[in-house]
Every structure is written in structure tokens, then in C-alpha cells.
Amino acid sequence: MRAVSIIGVGCTRFGERWDSSLRDLVVETGIAAIEDAGVAGEAIDALYVGNMSGGRFVEQEHIGALIADYAGLSRLHIPSTRVEAACASGGLALREAFLAVASGYADIVIAAGVEKMTDVSSGVAADALAAAADREWECFFGATFPALYAMIARLHMRRYGTTREQLAQVAVKNHHHGHMNPIAQYHTEIKVEDVVSSPLVADPLRVLDCSPITDGAAALVLAPSDIASRYCDTPIRILASAQASDSLALHDRRDITTLDATVYAAKKAFAQARLTPEDIDVAEVHDCFTIGEILAIEDLGFFPKGEGGAATEEGRTAIGGDVAVNTSGGLKACGHPVGATGIKQAYEIVLQLRGEAGKRQVDDAEIGLTHNVGGSGGTALVHILSR
Amino acid sequence: MPQRYNLIGTHCKSCGEYYFPPRTLCPNCRRTGQMEEHRFRGTGTVITYTTIYSATEDFERLTPYNLAIIQLDEGPKLTGQVVCSPEDMKIGMRVRPVFRILGKEGERGIIYYGTKFAPADDAP
């Protein structure tokens, strides 16, 4: 296996992008990434695109070829592959691109992610997202995505004493981080009282516990580390790429309050990188709901099981804390265009490790981590990046 | 789908484990497992729950409704609705199965039936 580095990044502004189509978003971000890397189209060996549900959201499948085409690459006939793992589709696209370069099969590879979610009604969007759960044995009985995470939250609160206010603190922190991020969907700061008084979605989760419906795209350019410096003064090394799976349905899990897919992916990633959770300076984790971030910081090993809520309340996951979590604003404030999220997470970590994160820069960030979850924990991807 | 109406799952004769929903392969024994049909009693205990206020279009007319993960007395866990007021829901509460309409395809379409759960004070 060869060492692999990220030599270019791009990301669109996240939000309700009624001015742009799915293909517009990808072209915008793809151009940004290849200009950042200083590569020409002819140099690209392969494309991997994370997209969860183009068929439901914009009634377009065959996303791999579409994107190669509108990126102006159709006459070069390079292989372009869509990958899907629900909300972890972006993280999986990064992993597939990493494997293609690490194996020696390809040199310059693009990992992109895109979702255009605001062209359908919220009911249709909720149903499309529910397809990441077990359609026959969860959704058929009325389960929604917030409901699955609400059931996790309820048991976590009962078992570990996690409070309603601690859940709200995740949203407050991520909105604070997001208000410093120019590409974020929301630039408004919120208070704990705002979260706990917002409308109930699935008790105990309320509107401000939930990530929004978002349009957006992000892209990365990967290259073998030994030639990365030809393109880039600050290549960012991918120290680890790990993926794990678990039962699709929440009710079949060993423990409803732990995402074992995260636990196993994290173990593999830390072993590959020969690092421990204490070595991580900055992390982008999957906070699709506030309880999701608490699970993530426990299951990744940043804090002991059950102490994620208290750690958040004490500010240990804010910029300047033990580990800066979701400096981009996370899925909560930066937005969650499902197929793009895993790539945007790596985009944010690259900015942090290059020292280009502006007002939300973490001092001396050297090692960063991304954590992307599909469904209620059926898939998890963990990547560790280093300056 | 008769499994839904009758709570028919599977039992592995090799390791003794019960499964609902039914499975073809035993996750413990995989290809060496011997699976047979098993009809569950349907009594169980609420592991965790939520009350849903915002649903997909098919379930909007039912809001608010309770959804729970229930551990059946034979062992496996499943997701299902519990028909009672949200205030009466508790972790650890006992439930029993009830046969109910689950949904229908539009105003004049096919009606789906299946199992919901109701509070039960009975001992297992």
C-alpha cells in the first residue's frame, strides 16, 4: 500500500441552493478542488462520487457518468463511480478513492459528494431519508429518522443521566462554530432555551436538535504522497481509512446506546495510524441529531461511555477545549446534504490542518479525524488526517 | 405478509436463538444453523420509546403516536407502535400485541394490517 495525500479541496456554500442544480453544484466544487490542486483534467485517473438518493431527490440516477460529463471529462472516458452508503456515502467515496491510490491502481483521483435535497417537499425528503433505515421492519410501522435517534437519546438519558440541556449544548456549540464558517447553512447563534422550546419532532428531540435539509457538494483531489509536493505546498496525509458495518435496524443492535460500527471503525483507524484518541486535535463527527454527536465522542474514544453529555456541557469539545469537535458547524449548523457530508468533513479538516480555517482555526492543529455514519449506525467511516 | 399479522419469526435449532423479523440465516451459526418457523406470543417489555410529532406523509394523520423498541419475552427486539397516551409510556412497561390497521395506499387503496402493541399489566 502506498501513502496517500489530499492535494486539493473544494466545497460549495451549503443551504437551499435554488439557484443551482445538482450538476451545477458538482461542477462548482470540482473546479474549485482541481484548481486548488493545480491539476489538469487529463491527469485525472478516476472519480468517485458519494450520493445517497439522486433518484428520490432529483429523479436522476447514473450520477457517476453525469458528473464526469458535466465536469467536462466525458471525452477522456475516465472511470466514474457513484458510491452509496446512505448518509455515509461521502465518507465511502473518500475511502474508495483512497483505496484506488493506495493500491497503486490510480494516481490522481477525485473524491466528491453531492446531494440536492430541497427540490422535494419535506414529507418526501423525510421518506427518502427513512430509506436508510429498515423499510420493512422499521419504516412500515411509522419509524422516521428522528424517531430512531430519539429512542437512542431516551435510553442514553435514562442509563447515563444525560440531560435535555446537554443535548441542547451540542446544537448551541455547533451553531457557534458554524456562524464563523462562510459556507455554513446557518450563521445564527442559538441558546439552550431556544433548543428546548423549539417544536417537538420525536420526543425528546426537537427541531433544533435536528440537522437540516441541505443542498451542497464538496470535492477532494488525492495523490500518492511521494508526488504530492509537486502539486501542493501543504499536502495532507491520510493516515487511516476505516469502515465498519452493523445491523441495519436499530432494534437488532447489541446496545441501543452505542454505535458499534463507529467503535469498530475507530479501533481499526487508530491502529492503522498508530495513534490514540488523545492525539486528535480537531474532529468532524456525525451530528445528524444532537444525540449523534454525544454517541460519536464516546464511541470514538474521546470520552468514556456515558460522559459525552457532561464533556459537552463543560466546553471540552468546543474550539479551545480538549478536542475541537465540528468546527465547521457540523451537520447541525453547516448543513447536511447527505451524500456530500463525508467529503465536507474532510474539507474542513484539511483547512484546519493547513491553518486556513479563519476565525474558527484550532491552534496548532496537526492531526484531525472525520467520522461519517450511514443510517442509524448501519455503516460508519473513520478517517485520520495529518499535516 | 403473514409474518406481520401473526408475529411469525424463526428459531435456530442449533444455538437456540429466536429471531424476529424472520431470518433465513442464523447470525450465530450462519450456514450450520437449522432454522424453523416460530410464532411469538407477542408479549414483551419496552426497551426505549419516542412520541412522533412530525411524520412522513403516510403517517401524518396518526401524529402524535408512540413508537417503541420492544423486547419480546422469547428474546428478540422489534420496532412497533404502542397505542396509549404519550404520558403513559415508560421504559420497562409491559405490552401485549393488538391487530390494527397500519396504513393504506391513498383514499381508496389497499389497507395494510399488522401488529401494534397495547399496555399490559400481565406478568410474562
Coordinates of C-alpha atoms in Angstrom, one line a residue:
Chain A
M1 CA 0.0 0.0 0.0
R2 CA 1.2 3.5 -0.9
A3 CA 0.9 6.5 1.3
V4 CA -1.9 8.9 0.1
S5 CA -2.3 12.6 0.5
I6 CA -5.0 15.2 -0.2
I7 CA -3.6 17.8 -2.6
G8 CA -6.7 19.9 -3.3
V9 CA -10.1 20.7 -1.9
G10 CA -13.4 22.4 -2.8
C11 CA -16.8 22.9 -1.2
T12 CA -19.9 24.8 -2.3
R13 CA -21.9 27.1 0.0
F14 CA -24.4 24.8 1.8
G15 CA -28.0 25.7 2.1
E16 CA -31.2 26.0 0.0
R17 CA -29.5 26.3 -3.4
W18 CA -32.4 27.0 -5.6
D19 CA -30.1 28.9 -7.9
S20 CA -28.2 25.7 -8.8
S21 CA -28.9 22.1 -10.0
L22 CA -27.2 19.0 -8.8
R23 CA -24.8 19.1 -11.7
D24 CA -24.1 22.8 -11.2
L25 CA -23.1 22.2 -7.6
V26 CA -20.7 19.4 -8.5
V27 CA -19.1 21.4 -11.3
E28 CA -18.6 24.4 -8.9
T29 CA -16.9 22.2 -6.3
G30 CA -14.9 20.1 -8.7
I31 CA -13.4 23.2 -10.4
A32 CA -12.5 24.6 -7.0
A33 CA -10.8 21.3 -6.0
I34 CA -8.7 20.8 -9.2
E35 CA -7.7 24.5 -9.3
D36 CA -6.6 24.2 -5.7
A37 CA -4.6 21.1 -6.6
G38 CA -3.3 22.6 -9.8
V39 CA -4.1 19.5 -11.8
A40 CA -5.5 19.3 -15.4
G41 CA -8.4 17.1 -16.4
E42 CA -6.0 14.8 -18.4
A43 CA -4.2 13.9 -15.2
I44 CA -7.3 12.5 -13.5
D45 CA -7.3 8.7 -13.4
A46 CA -10.7 8.1 -11.6
L47 CA -13.7 9.8 -10.0
Y48 CA -15.7 8.5 -7.0
V49 CA -18.9 10.3 -6.2
G50 CA -20.9 9.9 -2.9
N51 CA -24.6 10.4 -3.5
M52 CA -27.4 8.9 -1.3
S53 CA -30.6 9.3 -3.3
G54 CA -30.4 11.2 -6.5
G55 CA -33.3 9.1 -7.7
R56 CA -35.6 10.3 -5.0
F57 CA -34.5 13.9 -4.6
V58 CA -34.0 14.9 -8.2
E59 CA -35.1 11.8 -10.1
Q60 CA -31.7 11.3 -11.6
E61 CA -29.7 8.1 -11.3
H62 CA -26.4 7.3 -13.2
I63 CA -24.7 10.0 -11.2
G64 CA -21.2 8.8 -11.9
A65 CA -21.4 9.3 -15.6
L66 CA -23.4 12.5 -15.2
I67 CA -20.8 14.1 -13.1
A68 CA -17.9 13.1 -15.3
D69 CA -19.8 14.5 -18.2
Y70 CA -20.6 17.9 -16.7
A71 CA -17.1 18.1 -15.2
G72 CA -16.1 18.2 -18.9
L73 CA -14.3 14.9 -18.7
S74 CA -16.6 12.7 -20.9
R75 CA -14.2 12.8 -23.8
L76 CA -11.4 11.5 -21.6
H77 CA -13.5 8.4 -20.7
I78 CA -12.2 8.1 -17.2
P79 CA -13.9 5.7 -14.9
S80 CA -16.5 7.5 -12.7
T81 CA -18.3 5.6 -9.9
R82 CA -21.2 6.5 -7.7
V83 CA -21.0 5.0 -4.2
E84 CA -23.8 4.8 -1.7
A85 CA -24.0 4.2 2.0
A86 CA -26.9 6.4 2.9
C87 CA -25.6 9.5 4.9
A88 CA -22.1 7.9 4.8
S89 CA -21.9 8.0 1.0
G90 CA -19.4 10.8 1.0
G91 CA -17.1 9.1 3.5
L92 CA -17.3 6.0 1.5
A93 CA -16.4 7.9 -1.7
L94 CA -13.3 9.2 0.1
R95 CA -12.4 5.6 1.1
E96 CA -12.8 4.2 -2.4
A97 CA -10.6 7.0 -3.8
F98 CA -8.1 6.3 -1.1
L99 CA -8.0 2.6 -1.9
A100 CA -7.6 3.3 -5.6
V101 CA -4.5 5.4 -5.0
A102 CA -3.1 3.3 -2.1
S103 CA -3.3 0.2 -4.2
G104 CA -1.2 1.7 -6.9
Y105 CA -4.1 1.3 -9.4
A106 CA -4.5 5.1 -9.9
D107 CA -2.5 8.2 -9.2
I108 CA -4.7 11.3 -9.3
V109 CA -8.3 10.6 -8.1
I110 CA -11.2 12.8 -7.3
A111 CA -13.5 12.0 -4.3
A112 CA -16.6 14.1 -4.4
G113 CA -20.0 14.1 -2.8
V114 CA -23.3 15.8 -3.7
E115 CA -26.9 16.0 -2.7
K116 CA -29.7 18.3 -3.8
M117 CA -32.5 17.8 -1.2
T118 CA -34.6 21.0 -1.3
D119 CA -36.4 20.3 -4.6
V120 CA -38.9 18.0 -2.9
S121 CA -41.4 18.6 -0.1
S122 CA -40.2 17.9 3.5
G123 CA -42.5 14.8 3.7
V124 CA -40.9 13.3 0.5
A125 CA -37.4 14.2 1.9
A126 CA -38.2 12.5 5.2
D127 CA -39.4 9.4 3.4
A128 CA -36.3 9.3 1.1
L129 CA -34.1 9.6 4.2
A130 CA -36.1 6.9 6.0
A131 CA -34.9 4.6 3.2
A132 CA -31.6 4.4 5.1
A133 CA -33.5 2.5 7.9
D134 CA -35.1 -0.9 7.5
R135 CA -38.1 -0.2 5.3
E136 CA -39.9 -3.4 6.0
W137 CA -39.4 -3.6 9.8
E138 CA -38.9 0.0 11.0
C139 CA -40.5 2.4 8.5
F140 CA -43.5 0.2 7.8
F141 CA -44.5 0.8 11.5
G142 CA -44.1 4.5 11.3
A143 CA -40.4 5.0 12.2
T144 CA -38.7 8.2 11.0
F145 CA -35.1 9.0 11.3
P146 CA -35.5 11.5 14.1
A147 CA -37.6 8.8 15.9
L148 CA -34.8 6.3 15.8
Y149 CA -32.3 8.8 17.2
A150 CA -34.9 9.9 19.7
M151 CA -35.2 6.3 21.0
I152 CA -31.4 6.2 21.4
A153 CA -31.5 9.6 23.2
R154 CA -34.2 8.4 25.6
L155 CA -32.3 5.3 26.6
H156 CA -29.0 7.3 26.9
M157 CA -30.6 9.8 29.2
R158 CA -32.1 7.0 31.3
R159 CA -28.9 5.0 31.5
Y160 CA -26.2 7.6 31.8
G161 CA -28.1 10.6 33.2
T162 CA -27.6 12.7 30.0
T163 CA -29.8 15.7 30.3
R164 CA -32.1 17.6 27.9
E165 CA -29.9 20.6 28.3
Q166 CA -26.7 18.7 27.5
L167 CA -28.2 17.6 24.2
A168 CA -29.1 21.3 23.5
Q169 CA -25.5 22.3 24.3
V170 CA -24.3 20.3 21.2
A171 CA -26.5 22.4 19.0
V172 CA -25.5 25.7 20.7
K173 CA -21.8 24.9 20.3
N174 CA -22.2 23.8 16.6
H175 CA -24.2 26.9 15.7
H176 CA -21.4 29.0 17.5
H177 CA -18.8 27.3 15.3
G178 CA -21.0 27.5 12.2
H179 CA -21.5 31.2 12.5
M180 CA -17.8 31.6 11.8
N181 CA -17.9 29.4 8.7
P182 CA -18.7 31.3 5.4
I183 CA -20.1 28.2 3.7
A184 CA -22.4 27.2 6.5
Q185 CA -26.2 27.0 6.0
Y186 CA -26.9 28.8 9.3
H187 CA -25.0 31.8 10.7
T188 CA -27.3 32.4 13.6
E189 CA -26.2 31.7 17.2
I190 CA -28.7 29.9 19.4
K191 CA -29.2 29.4 23.1
V192 CA -30.1 26.3 25.2
E193 CA -33.6 27.9 25.8
D194 CA -34.1 28.2 22.0
V195 CA -33.4 24.4 21.6
V196 CA -35.6 23.2 24.5
S197 CA -38.5 25.4 23.5
S198 CA -38.5 24.6 19.7
P199 CA -41.3 22.3 18.4
L200 CA -41.1 18.6 19.2
V201 CA -40.2 16.3 16.3
A202 CA -39.8 13.0 18.1
D203 CA -39.7 13.3 21.9
P204 CA -37.2 14.1 23.3
L205 CA -35.7 15.5 20.1
R206 CA -36.9 18.9 18.9
V207 CA -36.5 20.9 15.7
L208 CA -33.2 22.5 16.9
D209 CA -31.8 19.0 17.7
C210 CA -32.0 18.0 14.1
S211 CA -29.7 18.7 11.1
P212 CA -31.5 20.5 8.2
I213 CA -32.4 19.6 4.7
T214 CA -29.5 20.9 2.6
D215 CA -28.1 21.3 -0.9
G216 CA -24.4 21.2 -1.4
A217 CA -21.3 19.4 -2.8
A218 CA -17.7 19.0 -1.9
A219 CA -14.6 17.5 -3.6
L220 CA -11.1 16.4 -2.8
V221 CA -8.1 15.6 -5.0
L222 CA -6.0 12.6 -3.9
A223 CA -2.5 11.7 -5.0
P224 CA 0.3 9.3 -3.9
S225 CA 2.2 11.1 -1.1
D226 CA 5.6 10.7 -2.8
I227 CA 4.4 13.0 -5.7
A228 CA 2.0 15.2 -3.7
S229 CA 4.6 18.0 -3.2
R230 CA 4.7 18.5 -7.0
Y231 CA 1.2 19.9 -6.8
C232 CA 0.8 21.3 -3.3
D233 CA 2.9 23.0 -0.6
T234 CA 0.8 21.6 2.1
P235 CA -0.4 18.1 1.2
I236 CA -2.5 16.5 3.9
R237 CA -1.6 12.9 4.6
I238 CA -4.4 10.3 5.0
L239 CA -3.0 8.2 7.9
A240 CA -6.0 5.9 8.2
S241 CA -9.2 4.9 6.4
A242 CA -11.6 2.5 8.1
Q243 CA -15.1 1.3 7.5
A244 CA -17.4 -0.9 9.6
S245 CA -21.0 -2.1 9.4
D246 CA -23.7 -3.3 11.8
S247 CA -27.3 -4.4 11.7
L248 CA -29.4 -2.1 9.5
A249 CA -32.3 -1.9 12.1
L250 CA -31.7 -0.2 15.4
H251 CA -33.7 -2.9 17.3
D252 CA -31.1 -5.6 16.3
R253 CA -28.1 -3.8 17.9
R254 CA -26.1 -5.3 20.8
D255 CA -26.5 -2.0 22.7
I256 CA -29.0 0.7 21.6
T257 CA -26.9 3.5 23.1
T258 CA -23.6 2.6 21.3
L259 CA -22.9 2.6 17.5
D260 CA -20.7 -0.5 17.3
A261 CA -19.9 0.4 13.6
T262 CA -18.2 3.6 14.9
V263 CA -16.4 1.7 17.7
Y264 CA -15.0 -0.9 15.2
A265 CA -14.1 1.6 12.5
A266 CA -12.4 3.8 15.1
K267 CA -10.4 0.9 16.5
K268 CA -9.2 0.0 13.0
A269 CA -8.4 3.6 12.2
F270 CA -6.4 4.3 15.3
A271 CA -4.4 1.0 14.8
Q272 CA -3.6 2.0 11.2
A273 CA -2.5 5.4 12.2
R274 CA -0.7 4.2 15.3
L275 CA -2.4 6.9 17.3
T276 CA -4.9 7.1 20.2
P277 CA -8.0 9.4 20.6
E278 CA -5.8 11.7 22.8
D279 CA -3.7 12.6 19.7
I280 CA -6.6 14.1 17.8
D281 CA -6.7 18.0 17.8
V282 CA -9.8 18.5 15.7
A283 CA -12.7 16.2 14.6
E284 CA -15.7 16.4 12.3
V285 CA -18.2 13.9 13.6
H286 CA -21.7 12.8 12.5
D287 CA -24.1 15.1 14.5
C288 CA -27.3 14.5 12.3
F289 CA -29.1 14.8 15.7
T290 CA -27.6 16.3 18.9
I291 CA -27.5 12.8 20.5
G292 CA -25.4 11.7 17.5
E293 CA -22.5 13.9 18.5
I294 CA -22.7 12.6 22.1
L295 CA -22.6 9.0 20.8
A296 CA -19.7 9.8 18.4
I297 CA -17.4 11.4 21.0
E298 CA -18.0 8.4 23.3
D299 CA -17.8 5.7 20.7
L300 CA -14.6 7.3 19.1
G301 CA -13.0 7.1 22.5
F302 CA -12.6 10.8 23.2
F303 CA -14.6 10.5 26.4
P304 CA -15.7 7.4 28.5
K305 CA -19.1 5.9 27.7
G306 CA -21.9 8.0 29.3
E307 CA -19.7 11.1 29.8
G308 CA -20.3 12.7 26.4
G309 CA -23.1 15.0 27.6
A310 CA -21.1 16.3 30.6
A311 CA -18.0 16.8 28.4
T312 CA -20.0 18.9 26.0
E313 CA -21.6 20.9 28.8
E314 CA -18.1 21.6 30.2
G315 CA -16.9 23.0 26.8
R316 CA -14.4 20.2 26.3
T317 CA -15.5 19.8 22.7
A318 CA -15.5 23.4 21.7
I319 CA -12.7 25.2 19.9
G320 CA -10.1 25.6 22.6
G321 CA -11.3 22.5 24.5
D322 CA -9.6 19.0 24.8
V323 CA -10.7 18.2 21.2
A324 CA -12.4 20.7 18.9
V325 CA -15.5 18.9 17.5
N326 CA -17.4 20.1 14.5
T327 CA -15.5 23.4 13.9
S328 CA -17.4 23.7 10.5
G329 CA -20.7 23.8 12.5
G330 CA -21.2 20.1 11.9
L331 CA -24.2 18.7 10.1
K332 CA -26.4 20.7 12.5
A333 CA -25.3 24.3 11.5
C334 CA -23.1 23.8 8.4
G335 CA -25.9 21.7 6.9
H336 CA -26.3 18.0 5.9
P337 CA -26.5 17.4 2.1
V338 CA -26.3 13.7 2.9
G339 CA -24.1 12.4 0.1
A340 CA -21.7 15.4 0.4
T341 CA -21.3 15.4 4.2
G342 CA -18.4 12.9 4.4
I343 CA -16.4 14.9 1.9
K344 CA -17.2 18.2 3.5
Q345 CA -15.9 16.8 6.8
A346 CA -12.5 16.1 5.2
Y347 CA -12.6 19.5 3.5
E348 CA -12.9 21.2 6.9
I349 CA -10.2 19.1 8.5
V350 CA -7.8 19.9 5.5
L351 CA -8.5 23.6 6.1
Q352 CA -7.8 23.2 9.8
L353 CA -4.5 21.3 9.2
R354 CA -3.3 23.8 6.6
G355 CA -4.1 26.6 9.1
E356 CA -6.7 28.1 6.6
A357 CA -9.8 27.9 8.8
G358 CA -10.0 31.7 9.6
K359 CA -11.9 32.7 12.7
R360 CA -12.6 29.1 13.7
Q361 CA -8.9 27.9 13.4
V362 CA -7.8 25.5 16.0
D363 CA -4.3 26.5 17.3
D364 CA -1.5 24.2 16.0
A365 CA -3.9 21.6 14.6
E366 CA -1.7 18.7 13.5
I367 CA -4.0 15.7 13.5
G368 CA -7.6 15.6 12.5
L369 CA -10.4 12.9 12.3
T370 CA -13.6 12.5 10.3
H371 CA -16.5 10.3 11.3
N372 CA -19.4 9.7 9.0
V373 CA -22.4 7.5 9.8
G374 CA -24.9 5.9 7.4
G375 CA -28.5 5.4 8.7
S376 CA -28.9 4.9 12.4
G377 CA -25.4 3.2 12.5
G378 CA -25.5 0.5 9.8
T379 CA -22.3 1.9 8.4
A380 CA -19.5 4.1 9.8
L381 CA -16.4 5.5 8.3
V382 CA -13.4 7.0 10.2
H383 CA -10.5 8.8 8.5
I384 CA -7.5 10.2 10.3
L385 CA -5.6 13.0 8.5
S386 CA -2.2 14.6 9.4
R387 CA -0.3 17.7 8.4
Chain B
M1 CA -47.2 -10.6 4.6
P2 CA -48.4 -13.2 7.2
Q3 CA -45.3 -12.7 9.4
R4 CA -46.5 -9.2 10.2
Y5 CA -50.0 -10.3 11.2
N6 CA -49.1 -13.3 13.2
L7 CA -45.6 -12.4 14.5
I8 CA -44.0 -15.4 12.9
G9 CA -40.2 -15.3 13.2
T10 CA -37.6 -18.0 13.3
H11 CA -35.9 -20.2 15.8
C12 CA -32.4 -21.7 15.3
K13 CA -32.4 -25.4 16.5
S14 CA -28.6 -25.3 16.6
C15 CA -28.0 -22.5 19.0
G16 CA -31.5 -22.0 20.4
E17 CA -31.7 -18.3 19.5
Y18 CA -35.1 -16.7 18.4
Y19 CA -35.3 -14.1 15.6
F20 CA -38.0 -11.6 14.7
P21 CA -38.2 -10.4 11.9
P22 CA -37.6 -13.9 10.4
R23 CA -34.2 -14.7 9.0
T24 CA -33.0 -17.3 6.5
L25 CA -29.5 -17.5 8.0
C26 CA -28.7 -17.6 11.7
P27 CA -26.2 -14.8 12.5
N28 CA -24.7 -17.0 15.2
C29 CA -24.4 -20.3 13.3
R30 CA -24.7 -18.9 9.7
R31 CA -24.8 -21.9 7.3
T32 CA -24.6 -24.6 10.1
G33 CA -27.8 -23.2 11.7
Q34 CA -31.1 -25.0 11.4
M35 CA -33.9 -22.5 11.2
E36 CA -37.6 -23.3 11.9
E37 CA -40.7 -21.0 12.0
H38 CA -41.7 -19.8 15.4
R39 CA -44.9 -17.9 16.3
F40 CA -44.2 -15.4 19.0
R41 CA -46.6 -14.7 21.9
G42 CA -46.2 -11.0 21.3
T43 CA -45.9 -10.1 25.0
G44 CA -42.8 -8.1 25.8
T45 CA -41.1 -5.1 27.5
V46 CA -40.5 -1.6 26.2
I47 CA -36.7 -1.0 26.0
T48 CA -37.0 2.6 24.8
Y49 CA -39.6 4.7 23.0
T50 CA -40.4 8.1 21.4
T51 CA -43.6 10.0 20.6
I52 CA -43.6 11.2 17.0
Y53 CA -45.0 14.7 16.3
S54 CA -43.6 15.1 12.7
A55 CA -44.1 12.0 10.4
T56 CA -43.8 11.0 6.8
E57 CA -46.9 11.7 4.7
D58 CA -48.2 8.2 5.2
F59 CA -48.3 8.5 8.9
E60 CA -49.1 12.3 9.3
R61 CA -52.7 11.6 10.2
L62 CA -51.7 9.5 13.2
T63 CA -49.5 12.1 14.9
P64 CA -48.7 12.2 17.8
Y65 CA -48.1 8.4 18.0
N66 CA -45.8 6.3 20.2
L67 CA -43.0 4.2 18.7
A68 CA -41.0 1.8 20.8
I69 CA -38.3 -0.9 20.7
I70 CA -39.9 -3.9 22.4
Q71 CA -38.1 -6.9 23.7
L72 CA -40.3 -10.0 23.2
D73 CA -40.4 -12.4 26.0
E74 CA -38.6 -15.0 23.8
G75 CA -35.6 -12.7 23.4
P76 CA -35.6 -10.7 20.1
K77 CA -36.3 -7.0 19.8
L78 CA -38.6 -5.3 17.3
T79 CA -39.9 -1.8 16.4
G80 CA -43.6 -1.1 16.8
Q81 CA -46.3 1.4 17.7
V82 CA -47.7 1.4 21.2
V83 CA -51.4 2.5 21.4
C84 CA -51.7 4.6 24.6
S85 CA -51.4 8.2 25.6
P86 CA -47.8 9.5 25.5
E87 CA -47.9 10.2 29.2
D88 CA -48.5 6.5 29.9
M89 CA -45.3 5.4 28.1
K90 CA -42.5 4.2 30.3
I91 CA -39.2 2.3 29.8
G92 CA -39.8 -1.2 31.2
M93 CA -43.6 -1.2 30.7
R94 CA -45.2 -4.5 29.7
V95 CA -47.0 -4.7 26.3
R96 CA -49.3 -7.2 24.5
P97 CA -50.0 -7.4 20.7
V98 CA -53.1 -6.0 19.1
F99 CA -54.2 -6.4 15.5
R100 CA -54.6 -3.0 13.9
I101 CA -54.7 -1.1 10.5
L102 CA -51.2 0.2 9.9
G103 CA -51.8 2.2 6.8
K104 CA -53.4 2.4 3.4
E105 CA -52.4 3.3 -0.1
G106 CA -54.4 6.6 -0.6
E107 CA -58.1 7.1 0.0
R108 CA -59.4 4.0 -1.8
G109 CA -56.2 1.9 -1.9
I110 CA -55.1 -1.3 -0.2
I111 CA -55.3 -1.3 3.6
Y112 CA -52.3 -2.8 5.4
Y113 CA -52.9 -4.6 8.7
G114 CA -50.4 -5.6 11.2
T115 CA -49.4 -5.8 14.8
K116 CA -49.4 -2.9 17.2
F117 CA -48.9 -3.1 20.9
A118 CA -51.0 -2.0 23.9
P119 CA -50.1 -1.7 27.6
A120 CA -50.4 -4.9 29.5
D121 CA -50.1 -5.4 33.3
D122 CA -49.9 -9.2 33.0
A123 CA -46.8 -11.0 34.1
P124 CA -44.9 -12.8 31.3

